[in-house]
Coordinates of C-alpha atoms in Angstrom, one line a residue:
Chain A
M1 CA 0.0 0.5 0.1
A2 CA 1.2 3.1 -0.8
T3 CA 1.5 6.2 1.9
D4 CA 0.9 9.6 0.8
P5 CA 3.7 12.0 0.9
T6 CA 4.4 13.5 4.2
R7 CA 3.4 17.2 3.9
V8 CA 5.7 19.9 5.7
A9 CA 4.6 23.6 5.6
I10 CA 7.3 25.5 6.5
V11 CA 6.0 29.1 8.5
G12 CA 8.7 32.1 8.3
A13 CA 12.1 31.6 5.8
G14 CA 14.9 32.4 8.6
T15 CA 17.9 30.4 9.0
I16 CA 16.6 27.7 11.1
G17 CA 13.5 27.9 8.8
L18 CA 15.6 27.2 5.6
S19 CA 17.9 25.3 7.8
F20 CA 14.1 22.4 8.8
A21 CA 13.7 22.8 5.0
A22 CA 16.2 21.2 4.1
L23 CA 16.4 18.9 6.6
H24 CA 13.3 17.3 5.7
L25 CA 14.1 17.8 2.2
T26 CA 17.6 15.5 2.5
K27 CA 16.2 12.7 4.9
D28 CA 12.8 12.1 3.2
P29 CA 13.2 11.5 -0.4
H30 CA 9.6 11.6 -0.7
C31 CA 8.5 14.4 1.9
E32 CA 7.5 18.0 0.7
V33 CA 7.7 20.9 1.8
I34 CA 5.9 24.5 1.6
I35 CA 7.7 27.2 2.9
H36 CA 5.3 30.4 3.9
D37 CA 7.1 33.8 4.8
T38 CA 5.2 37.1 3.5
R39 CA 8.3 38.9 2.3
P40 CA 8.0 39.2 -1.5
D41 CA 11.1 38.4 -2.7
L42 CA 9.9 34.8 -1.3
Q43 CA 11.6 32.9 -3.7
E44 CA 13.8 34.5 -4.6
Y45 CA 15.8 34.7 -1.5
V46 CA 15.2 31.0 -1.1
S47 CA 16.2 29.5 -3.5
S48 CA 19.9 31.1 -3.2
H49 CA 20.0 30.8 0.1
L50 CA 19.2 27.5 1.2
P51 CA 21.9 24.8 -2.0
G52 CA 24.1 25.8 1.2
Y53 CA 22.3 23.8 3.4
L54 CA 22.2 20.5 1.0
L55 CA 25.1 18.7 1.9
D56 CA 26.1 15.3 -0.3
V57 CA 23.1 15.7 -1.8
D58 CA 21.5 16.2 -5.5
R59 CA 20.2 19.6 -5.0
E60 CA 18.1 19.4 -7.6
A61 CA 15.7 16.3 -6.5
C62 CA 15.7 18.0 -3.1
T63 CA 14.5 21.6 -4.7
R64 CA 11.8 19.8 -7.1
R65 CA 9.6 18.6 -3.6
L66 CA 9.8 21.9 -3.7
S67 CA 7.5 24.7 -3.1
F68 CA 6.3 28.6 -2.0
A69 CA 2.8 30.2 -0.8
S70 CA 2.9 33.3 0.6
E71 CA -0.7 33.2 2.7
V72 CA -0.7 30.5 5.1
E73 CA -4.6 29.0 4.0
E74 CA -2.4 28.2 0.7
A75 CA 1.1 26.6 3.4
V76 CA -0.8 24.3 5.7
K77 CA -4.6 23.4 4.2
E78 CA -2.8 19.7 2.7
A79 CA -0.2 19.6 5.6
S80 CA 1.0 17.3 7.7
I81 CA 3.6 18.6 9.5
V82 CA 3.0 22.7 10.3
Q83 CA 6.4 24.2 12.2
E84 CA 6.5 27.6 12.9
Q85 CA 9.3 29.2 13.2
G86 CA 7.6 33.0 12.6
P87 CA 9.5 36.3 14.9
E88 CA 10.3 35.2 18.3
N89 CA 7.4 37.3 20.3
A90 CA 4.5 35.6 21.9
S91 CA 1.8 38.2 19.6
F92 CA 2.5 36.5 16.5
K93 CA 2.2 33.1 18.2
I94 CA -0.9 33.7 19.9
K95 CA -3.0 35.0 16.9
I96 CA -1.6 32.9 14.0
W97 CA -1.6 28.6 15.8
P98 CA -5.3 30.0 15.0
E99 CA -4.9 30.7 11.6
I100 CA -3.3 27.8 10.9
E101 CA -6.0 24.8 13.3
Q102 CA -8.1 26.1 11.0
Y103 CA -7.0 26.4 7.5
A104 CA -4.3 22.3 8.8
P105 CA -5.7 18.6 8.0
K106 CA -8.2 17.5 11.3
D107 CA -4.9 15.1 11.6
A108 CA -1.7 17.5 10.5
L109 CA 0.7 18.0 13.7
F110 CA 1.6 21.5 15.1
W111 CA 4.7 22.1 16.4
S112 CA 6.9 25.9 17.2
S113 CA 11.2 26.1 17.2
T114 CA 10.4 29.4 19.5
S115 CA 13.5 28.5 21.9
G116 CA 11.8 30.1 24.6
I117 CA 8.2 31.1 24.5
P118 CA 6.0 28.2 26.0
A119 CA 2.8 26.3 23.7
S120 CA 0.7 26.7 27.4
E121 CA 1.8 30.6 26.0
Q122 CA 1.1 30.1 22.3
S123 CA -1.6 27.8 22.1
K124 CA -4.2 30.7 24.2
G125 CA -6.4 31.6 21.1
M126 CA -6.4 27.8 19.4
K127 CA -9.6 25.8 19.6
D128 CA -8.0 23.0 19.8
K129 CA -4.6 22.8 22.7
S130 CA -4.1 19.8 22.9
R131 CA -2.0 19.4 19.4
L132 CA 0.4 21.7 19.9
V133 CA 3.8 21.6 21.6
V134 CA 7.5 23.4 21.1
V135 CA 9.5 21.3 19.0
H136 CA 13.6 23.4 20.0
P137 CA 15.7 22.7 17.3
Y138 CA 19.8 22.6 18.7
N139 CA 21.5 24.9 16.0
P140 CA 20.8 24.6 13.1
P141 CA 19.2 22.5 13.0
H142 CA 20.3 20.5 9.4
I143 CA 23.5 19.6 11.6
M144 CA 22.5 18.7 15.4
P145 CA 20.7 15.7 16.2
L146 CA 19.0 17.3 19.3
L147 CA 15.1 18.4 19.0
E148 CA 13.2 18.7 22.9
V149 CA 9.5 18.1 22.6
V150 CA 8.2 20.3 25.4
R151 CA 5.6 19.4 25.8
S152 CA 2.5 22.0 27.8
P153 CA -0.4 20.6 30.0
D154 CA -2.5 20.8 27.8
T155 CA -0.8 19.2 25.1
S156 CA -1.7 15.1 24.1
D157 CA 0.1 12.0 24.2
D158 CA -0.8 10.7 21.1
V159 CA 1.1 14.5 19.5
V160 CA 3.9 13.8 21.7
E161 CA 4.0 10.1 20.0
R162 CA 3.8 10.3 17.0
T163 CA 6.6 13.9 17.1
L164 CA 9.1 11.2 18.2
A165 CA 8.2 8.6 16.4
F166 CA 8.6 10.8 13.7
W167 CA 11.7 12.5 13.9
R168 CA 13.7 8.5 14.9
R169 CA 12.1 8.0 11.9
L170 CA 14.7 10.5 10.4
G171 CA 17.6 9.5 13.0
R172 CA 16.9 12.2 14.6
T173 CA 17.3 12.4 18.8
P174 CA 13.9 13.9 19.5
V175 CA 14.0 14.3 23.8
V176 CA 11.0 14.9 25.8
V177 CA 10.8 18.1 28.1
Q178 CA 8.3 17.5 31.2
K179 CA 7.2 20.9 31.7
E180 CA 7.4 24.1 30.6
C181 CA 10.8 25.6 32.3
T182 CA 12.4 29.2 31.4
G183 CA 14.7 28.2 28.6
F184 CA 14.4 24.6 28.7
V185 CA 17.1 22.0 28.6
A186 CA 19.7 22.5 26.5
N187 CA 20.3 26.8 27.3
R188 CA 19.6 26.1 30.4
L189 CA 22.1 23.2 30.8
A190 CA 25.2 25.2 28.1
F191 CA 24.6 28.6 29.8
A192 CA 25.0 27.4 33.6
L193 CA 28.4 26.3 32.1
F194 CA 28.8 29.7 29.9
R195 CA 28.0 31.2 33.3
E196 CA 31.4 30.0 35.4
A197 CA 33.5 29.4 32.4
C198 CA 32.3 34.1 31.9
S199 CA 33.3 33.9 35.5
L200 CA 36.7 32.2 35.2
V201 CA 37.7 34.2 32.8
T202 CA 36.5 37.1 35.0
Q203 CA 38.0 36.5 37.5
G204 CA 41.8 35.7 35.5
V205 CA 41.9 31.9 36.5
V206 CA 42.1 31.5 31.8
G207 CA 42.1 33.6 29.0
V208 CA 38.8 32.4 26.7
E209 CA 40.9 31.4 24.0
D210 CA 42.4 29.1 26.5
L211 CA 39.1 28.0 27.9
D212 CA 37.4 26.8 25.0
E213 CA 41.2 25.1 24.3
I214 CA 39.8 22.9 27.9
V215 CA 35.9 22.8 27.0
R216 CA 37.6 21.2 23.3
A217 CA 40.0 18.9 25.0
S218 CA 38.3 17.3 28.4
M219 CA 34.2 17.5 28.0
G220 CA 33.2 18.4 24.9
P221 CA 34.1 14.5 23.0
R222 CA 33.2 12.9 26.9
W223 CA 29.7 14.5 26.6
T224 CA 29.8 12.9 22.7
V225 CA 29.8 10.4 24.3
A226 CA 27.9 9.4 27.8
G227 CA 26.9 12.0 29.1
P228 CA 27.3 13.7 32.8
F229 CA 25.2 11.4 34.7
K230 CA 26.8 7.8 32.6
A231 CA 30.2 9.0 33.2
Y232 CA 30.0 10.2 36.8
H233 CA 28.0 7.3 37.2
A234 CA 31.4 5.3 35.5
G235 CA 33.4 7.0 37.8
G236 CA 32.5 5.5 40.9
G237 CA 33.5 2.6 39.4
E238 CA 31.2 -0.5 40.5
G239 CA 29.5 1.5 42.9
G240 CA 27.9 3.8 40.4
L241 CA 27.2 7.5 41.0
K242 CA 26.2 6.8 44.6
S243 CA 30.2 6.2 45.2
F244 CA 30.5 8.7 43.3
M245 CA 29.2 11.6 45.4
E246 CA 30.6 9.5 48.5
K247 CA 34.0 9.9 47.4
I248 CA 34.4 13.2 45.7
G249 CA 31.3 14.8 47.5
G250 CA 33.6 16.6 48.8
T251 CA 35.1 18.6 46.3
V252 CA 31.9 19.0 44.7
Q253 CA 30.4 20.4 46.6
D254 CA 33.8 23.4 47.1
C255 CA 33.5 23.6 43.6
W256 CA 29.8 24.6 43.3
E257 CA 30.0 27.1 47.0
A258 CA 33.6 28.8 44.7
S259 CA 31.2 28.9 41.7
D260 CA 28.2 31.0 43.1
A261 CA 31.6 33.2 45.1
D262 CA 33.2 33.9 42.1
V263 CA 29.5 35.0 40.6
Q264 CA 28.8 37.5 43.3
K265 CA 32.5 38.6 43.2
G266 CA 32.3 39.5 39.1
N267 CA 29.3 40.3 39.0
I268 CA 28.8 38.1 36.7
R269 CA 24.9 39.2 35.2
V270 CA 24.2 40.1 31.2
G271 CA 25.2 43.2 30.4
E272 CA 27.7 44.3 33.7
D273 CA 31.0 45.4 33.1
W274 CA 32.4 41.8 33.4
Q275 CA 31.1 41.8 29.9
E276 CA 32.9 43.8 27.8
E277 CA 36.3 41.9 29.2
V278 CA 35.2 38.9 27.8
C279 CA 34.0 40.7 24.5
R280 CA 37.3 41.6 23.7
Q281 CA 39.0 38.5 24.6
T282 CA 36.7 36.7 22.8
Q283 CA 36.6 39.0 19.6
K284 CA 40.1 39.4 19.4
A285 CA 40.9 34.9 19.7
Y286 CA 37.6 34.2 16.3
C287 CA 36.5 37.6 14.7
V288 CA 35.3 35.6 12.3
T289 CA 33.9 32.4 12.7
D290 CA 33.6 30.0 9.4
T291 CA 30.2 28.3 10.1
A292 CA 30.7 25.9 7.7
E293 CA 34.4 24.8 9.2
R294 CA 32.7 23.4 11.4
D295 CA 29.9 22.0 10.4
Q296 CA 31.7 20.1 8.2
K297 CA 33.9 19.2 12.3
T298 CA 30.4 18.7 13.5
R299 CA 29.4 16.1 11.0
K300 CA 32.5 13.3 11.5
V301 CA 32.1 14.4 15.1
L302 CA 28.9 13.0 14.3
N303 CA 29.3 10.0 13.0
A304 CA 32.7 9.2 14.3
V305 CA 30.0 8.3 17.0
K306 CA 27.6 6.9 16.0
E307 CA 29.4 4.2 13.8
Chain B
M1 CA 73.8 14.2 18.2
A2 CA 71.9 11.5 20.4
T3 CA 69.6 12.5 23.1
D4 CA 69.6 11.1 26.1
P5 CA 66.0 9.3 25.9
T6 CA 62.8 10.9 28.5
R7 CA 63.2 8.9 31.9
V8 CA 59.9 9.4 33.0
A9 CA 59.2 8.6 37.1
I10 CA 55.3 7.5 38.1
V11 CA 55.5 8.1 42.0
G12 CA 52.0 6.2 42.5
A13 CA 50.6 3.9 40.6
G14 CA 47.9 3.5 40.7
T15 CA 44.7 3.9 37.5
I16 CA 46.0 7.6 37.2
G17 CA 49.6 6.5 37.1
L18 CA 49.0 3.6 35.3
S19 CA 47.2 5.5 32.9
F20 CA 50.1 7.9 32.1
A21 CA 53.1 5.4 32.5
A22 CA 50.7 3.6 29.1
L23 CA 50.6 7.5 27.9
H24 CA 54.6 7.5 27.4
L25 CA 55.3 4.2 26.2
T26 CA 53.1 4.6 24.0
K27 CA 53.4 8.4 22.5
D28 CA 57.1 9.0 22.8
P29 CA 59.8 5.3 21.5
H30 CA 61.9 6.5 23.7
C31 CA 61.5 6.9 26.5
E32 CA 61.9 5.0 29.9
V33 CA 59.9 5.1 32.8
I34 CA 60.5 3.9 36.7
I35 CA 57.7 3.0 38.3
H36 CA 57.3 3.7 42.2
D37 CA 54.9 3.1 44.8
T38 CA 55.2 0.9 48.3
R39 CA 53.0 -2.5 47.7
P40 CA 55.0 -5.4 48.1
D41 CA 53.2 -6.2 44.3
L42 CA 54.2 -4.1 43.1
Q43 CA 55.8 -5.7 40.1
E44 CA 53.6 -8.3 39.5
Y45 CA 50.3 -5.6 40.7
V46 CA 51.6 -3.2 37.6
S47 CA 52.0 -6.5 35.2
S48 CA 48.3 -7.5 34.8
H49 CA 47.3 -3.8 34.3
L50 CA 49.1 -2.3 32.8
P51 CA 48.5 -4.3 29.6
G52 CA 45.0 -3.5 28.5
Y53 CA 46.2 0.6 29.2
L54 CA 48.6 0.1 26.3
L55 CA 46.7 0.5 23.1
D56 CA 47.0 -0.4 19.8
V57 CA 50.7 -0.9 20.6
D58 CA 53.5 -4.2 20.7
R59 CA 53.1 -4.2 24.7
E60 CA 56.5 -5.7 24.5
A61 CA 58.1 -3.3 23.1
C62 CA 56.9 -1.0 25.6
T63 CA 57.3 -2.8 28.6
R64 CA 60.9 -3.1 28.1
R65 CA 61.2 0.3 28.8
L66 CA 60.0 0.2 32.4
S67 CA 61.0 -0.8 35.4
F68 CA 60.8 -0.3 38.7
A69 CA 61.7 0.7 41.9
S70 CA 60.3 0.5 45.6
E71 CA 62.5 3.7 46.8
V72 CA 62.0 6.1 46.1
E73 CA 65.7 7.4 45.5
E74 CA 66.3 4.8 43.2
A75 CA 63.2 5.9 41.3
V76 CA 64.1 10.0 40.9
K77 CA 68.2 10.1 40.4
E78 CA 67.9 9.6 37.0
A79 CA 64.5 11.1 36.0
S80 CA 63.9 13.4 33.4
I81 CA 60.6 14.5 34.7
V82 CA 58.7 13.0 38.5
Q83 CA 54.8 13.3 38.1
E84 CA 53.4 12.1 41.2
Q85 CA 50.0 10.1 42.0
G86 CA 50.1 9.4 45.7
P87 CA 46.7 9.6 48.1
E88 CA 44.6 12.6 46.8
N89 CA 46.0 14.3 50.6
A90 CA 48.5 17.7 51.4
S91 CA 50.3 15.8 54.1
F92 CA 51.8 13.2 51.6
K93 CA 53.0 15.5 49.0
I94 CA 53.9 17.9 51.0
K95 CA 56.0 15.2 52.3
I96 CA 57.2 13.3 49.4
W97 CA 59.3 16.4 47.7
P98 CA 61.4 17.9 49.5
E99 CA 62.9 14.5 49.6
I100 CA 62.3 14.0 45.6
E101 CA 64.5 17.6 45.3
Q102 CA 67.2 16.0 47.3
Y103 CA 67.4 12.6 45.4
A104 CA 66.1 13.8 41.5
P105 CA 68.8 15.4 38.9
K106 CA 68.9 19.1 39.3
D107 CA 66.8 19.9 35.3
A108 CA 64.3 17.0 36.0
L109 CA 60.6 18.6 36.3
F110 CA 58.0 18.1 38.4
W111 CA 55.1 17.9 37.6
S112 CA 51.8 15.9 40.5
S113 CA 48.7 15.5 38.7
T114 CA 46.6 16.2 42.3
S115 CA 42.6 17.0 41.2
G116 CA 42.6 19.8 44.3
I117 CA 45.6 21.0 46.6
P118 CA 47.7 22.7 44.9
A119 CA 51.4 22.9 43.8
S120 CA 51.8 25.7 46.8
E121 CA 50.2 23.9 48.7
Q122 CA 52.6 21.1 48.6
S123 CA 55.4 23.0 47.8
K124 CA 56.0 24.0 51.8
G125 CA 58.8 21.5 52.7
M126 CA 60.6 22.2 49.4
K127 CA 63.6 24.4 48.4
D128 CA 63.4 25.2 45.4
K129 CA 59.1 25.9 44.5
S130 CA 59.5 27.1 41.2
R131 CA 60.9 23.7 40.7
L132 CA 56.9 22.1 41.3
V133 CA 53.3 23.0 38.9
V134 CA 50.8 20.8 38.7
V135 CA 49.6 19.5 35.5
H136 CA 46.1 17.6 36.0
P137 CA 44.8 14.9 33.6
Y138 CA 40.8 14.5 32.6
N139 CA 40.7 10.8 33.0
P140 CA 41.8 9.0 31.9
P141 CA 44.6 11.2 30.5
H142 CA 45.9 7.6 28.4
I143 CA 43.3 8.7 26.2
M144 CA 41.7 12.8 27.1
P145 CA 43.6 14.8 25.4
L146 CA 43.7 18.3 28.8
L147 CA 46.3 19.2 30.7
E148 CA 45.4 21.5 33.0
V149 CA 48.7 22.8 33.9
V150 CA 48.0 24.4 37.0
R151 CA 50.8 27.4 38.2
S152 CA 51.6 28.1 41.9
P153 CA 52.7 32.1 42.5
D154 CA 56.2 30.8 43.2
T155 CA 55.9 28.1 39.8
S156 CA 58.8 30.0 37.7
D157 CA 58.4 31.2 34.0
D158 CA 60.9 28.2 32.6
V159 CA 59.1 25.4 34.1
V160 CA 55.8 25.9 33.0
E161 CA 57.5 27.0 29.4
R162 CA 59.7 22.7 29.1
T163 CA 56.0 21.2 31.1
L164 CA 53.7 22.8 27.1
A165 CA 56.5 21.7 25.0
F166 CA 56.8 18.6 26.4
W167 CA 52.8 17.5 26.7
R168 CA 52.9 19.4 22.7
R169 CA 55.0 17.2 21.4
L170 CA 53.1 13.8 23.2
G171 CA 50.3 15.4 20.6
R172 CA 48.5 16.4 24.2
T173 CA 46.4 19.6 25.4
P174 CA 47.6 21.2 27.8
V175 CA 46.7 24.8 29.1
V176 CA 47.9 26.5 31.9
V177 CA 46.1 27.8 34.5
Q178 CA 47.3 31.1 35.6
K179 CA 44.8 31.4 39.2
E180 CA 45.0 28.3 41.2
C181 CA 41.1 28.2 42.1
T182 CA 39.2 25.4 43.8
G183 CA 38.7 22.4 41.8
F184 CA 41.0 24.5 39.3
V185 CA 38.3 25.3 35.7
A186 CA 37.8 21.2 34.1
N187 CA 35.8 20.1 37.0
R188 CA 35.0 24.0 37.5
L189 CA 33.2 24.4 34.6
A190 CA 32.3 20.0 34.0
F191 CA 30.3 20.9 37.9
A192 CA 28.5 23.9 37.0
L193 CA 26.2 21.9 34.4
F194 CA 25.8 18.7 36.5
R195 CA 24.1 20.8 39.3
E196 CA 22.0 22.7 36.8
A197 CA 21.9 19.0 35.5
C198 CA 21.2 17.8 39.0
S199 CA 18.6 20.5 39.6
L200 CA 16.1 19.6 36.4
V201 CA 16.0 16.6 37.2
T202 CA 14.9 17.0 40.6
Q203 CA 12.0 19.6 39.2
G204 CA 11.4 16.4 38.3
V205 CA 11.5 18.9 34.1
V206 CA 13.8 15.7 32.2
G207 CA 15.5 12.0 33.2
V208 CA 17.7 11.4 34.5
E209 CA 18.3 9.5 30.5
D210 CA 16.6 12.0 28.7
L211 CA 19.3 14.6 29.9
D212 CA 22.4 12.8 28.9
E213 CA 20.5 12.2 25.5
I214 CA 20.8 16.3 25.4
V215 CA 24.2 16.3 26.0
R216 CA 25.0 13.9 23.7
A217 CA 22.7 15.0 20.4
S218 CA 23.8 19.3 20.9
M219 CA 26.1 20.9 23.4
G220 CA 29.3 17.4 23.4
P221 CA 29.5 17.6 19.3
R222 CA 29.1 21.0 20.1
W223 CA 32.1 21.7 22.3
T224 CA 33.6 19.2 20.1
V225 CA 34.1 21.0 17.4
A226 CA 34.2 24.9 19.1
G227 CA 34.4 25.7 23.0
P228 CA 31.9 27.9 24.4
F229 CA 33.2 31.2 23.3
K230 CA 33.7 30.7 20.8
A231 CA 30.5 29.1 19.6
Y232 CA 28.7 31.6 20.7
H233 CA 31.1 33.6 19.1
A234 CA 29.8 32.1 16.4
G235 CA 26.0 33.1 16.9
G236 CA 26.4 35.8 17.4
G237 CA 27.1 36.9 13.1
E238 CA 29.9 38.9 11.9
G239 CA 28.9 41.2 15.1
G240 CA 30.3 38.2 17.0
L241 CA 29.9 37.3 21.1
K242 CA 28.9 41.1 21.8
S243 CA 26.4 41.1 18.9
F244 CA 24.9 37.9 20.8
M245 CA 24.7 39.2 24.6
E246 CA 23.1 41.6 22.8
K247 CA 20.9 40.3 20.7
I248 CA 20.5 36.7 23.9
G249 CA 21.4 38.3 26.3
G250 CA 17.7 38.9 27.9
T251 CA 17.1 34.7 27.4
V252 CA 20.9 34.3 28.9
Q253 CA 19.8 36.0 32.5
D254 CA 15.8 35.1 32.2
C255 CA 18.6 31.1 32.9
W256 CA 20.8 32.0 35.6
E257 CA 18.2 33.4 37.8
A258 CA 16.0 30.5 37.6
S259 CA 19.0 28.5 37.8
D260 CA 19.4 30.2 41.0
A261 CA 15.7 29.3 41.8
D262 CA 15.9 25.8 41.3
V263 CA 19.0 25.2 42.4
Q264 CA 17.3 26.6 45.9
K265 CA 13.9 25.2 45.7
G266 CA 15.6 21.7 45.3
N267 CA 18.3 22.5 48.2
I268 CA 20.6 21.6 46.0
R269 CA 23.6 20.8 47.8
V270 CA 26.0 17.8 48.3
G271 CA 24.9 15.1 50.0
E272 CA 21.5 16.0 50.4
D273 CA 18.1 15.2 49.9
W274 CA 17.9 15.2 46.2
Q275 CA 20.6 13.0 46.0
E276 CA 18.5 10.7 46.2
E277 CA 16.4 9.6 43.8
V278 CA 19.3 11.0 40.7
C279 CA 21.5 8.1 42.3
R280 CA 18.5 6.0 41.3
Q281 CA 17.9 7.3 38.3
T282 CA 21.5 6.4 36.8
Q283 CA 21.8 4.2 38.4
K284 CA 18.6 2.5 36.7
A285 CA 19.4 3.0 33.5
Y286 CA 23.4 2.0 33.5
C287 CA 24.1 -0.3 35.9
V288 CA 28.0 -0.3 35.8
T289 CA 29.4 1.3 32.3
D290 CA 31.4 -0.1 30.3
T291 CA 34.8 2.3 30.4
A292 CA 36.6 0.3 27.1
E293 CA 33.6 1.0 24.7
R294 CA 33.6 4.6 26.0
D295 CA 37.3 4.4 26.1
Q296 CA 37.4 3.2 21.6
K297 CA 34.8 5.9 21.2
T298 CA 36.4 8.9 22.6
R299 CA 39.2 8.1 20.3
K300 CA 36.8 7.9 17.3
V301 CA 35.5 11.6 17.6
L302 CA 39.0 12.8 18.9
N303 CA 40.3 11.4 16.2
A304 CA 37.6 12.6 13.3
V305 CA 38.2 16.2 15.0
K306 CA 41.9 16.4 14.3
E307 CA 41.3 15.1 11.4

């Protein structure tokens, strides 16, 4: 029995939108992608920017499955998935979902790529709030495997399950976030380390470039292979994490207290004085970074750990 | 002109000692390693455990360059490097360095593998405190490239420079830590993220295994390729980190504040109630972890990013 191809409506043609469009087109050789955006040069803009995201594939074959829509109705009326990455403000999102709901097929999945506006907020004007779930990527989504599936209290289990199944079929790593917390999980974790990094640089313990080198030669590769809990569980030997905390816990607590004291001392809040020196060192070290090179290396790393 | 082979005296035959011995023997085909430990079965113990650390090499050729010493004098008298990884207590280290200093050649380098006792403390009884520097590995050192070179206010520039040159010649990643802060840098950074991880699990936002999956599919590979400063610098586009902080800074600050509130709410201190549930979930998820498999995958990841 032939199944209909997946039809993805991409709402918003920014960098995330194009990256997701490329991901769908390259990972599923049958899916069709329709891009909606109100910019007048939409087709021209996508045609010139999308090829950079289409890696190791027949670009022409991919773009044959791509179309455009200037109106929401046209974009979503036959969609099996509507993926929204419009402006990052609540009022835009609260306004567009009822419109999408009105025109999209009854069983279409509704995903928002927002990095911070929860589905419970976005769905305020919807008739059926159970249909919406946040699918937050780690940039850029055509390279990085993670998708945080952040459910609202209203999101149905069926929507969550179908969302997970979809992304697993494409070889990505969807993970359910059970509560709509500030910043979701990946950014919360990364920003916690980033604050400590800013604090240590501000205290003069280490420079920006050396700190980056430390992470690249230790936690980066370690956490590519085993996450922090698994890593420390191994560190505890046969007794696991419990044993690790018994043996090393004193040092861990000392570090946490030293961190708090240093963050306090350096006044590590966004916009305070420390920021200038950290930005200056970073600019001096890296000028403009080559994300194409970064993405190519990242793919090699991801392949190495997959094998 | 023939140069004398490097002679490394390993003081303390625990897992770090054996891992370092293996690193020297496999990375430098001419170096000689002498292991000192007071355990009566030293030779037998090393012979049965060391082979597990000697990867992709002629083990017999390696062990021909290995010898043993039950006395400090014998171990260090011809050493070019003395690398200490004895018991992690200050009194042991304060006592052994003057003894090493008495017997070792005048130009031998003195390194401690301690994860927390600074050189300024360890060197208290030494005649020449400028000779000692901490060389803290990220475990296990025969796999992980990082070496934190933590200088005391007394450590000489010459000692630091020779230490860096040595490790660079062996293809490792030595990084100077300029101030002796609590926990040095790698653990401070990792424990900051770990605290946030414990806090999010305690709040019920995400489970232990899912949190590990999030890190493995996002920050792990990203930070293997580019450290946090370089990564956010790229995130800011042409304006770099400065621009990133202008655009995303509000979210960053919101996350930091939410983190502090959650850590407070969960009473995330070592030994408090939250710990039991986190350890239970970790034990359930991983039982006993296979570090050989982890190390093999880590080597693949490191090779992928090196190419």
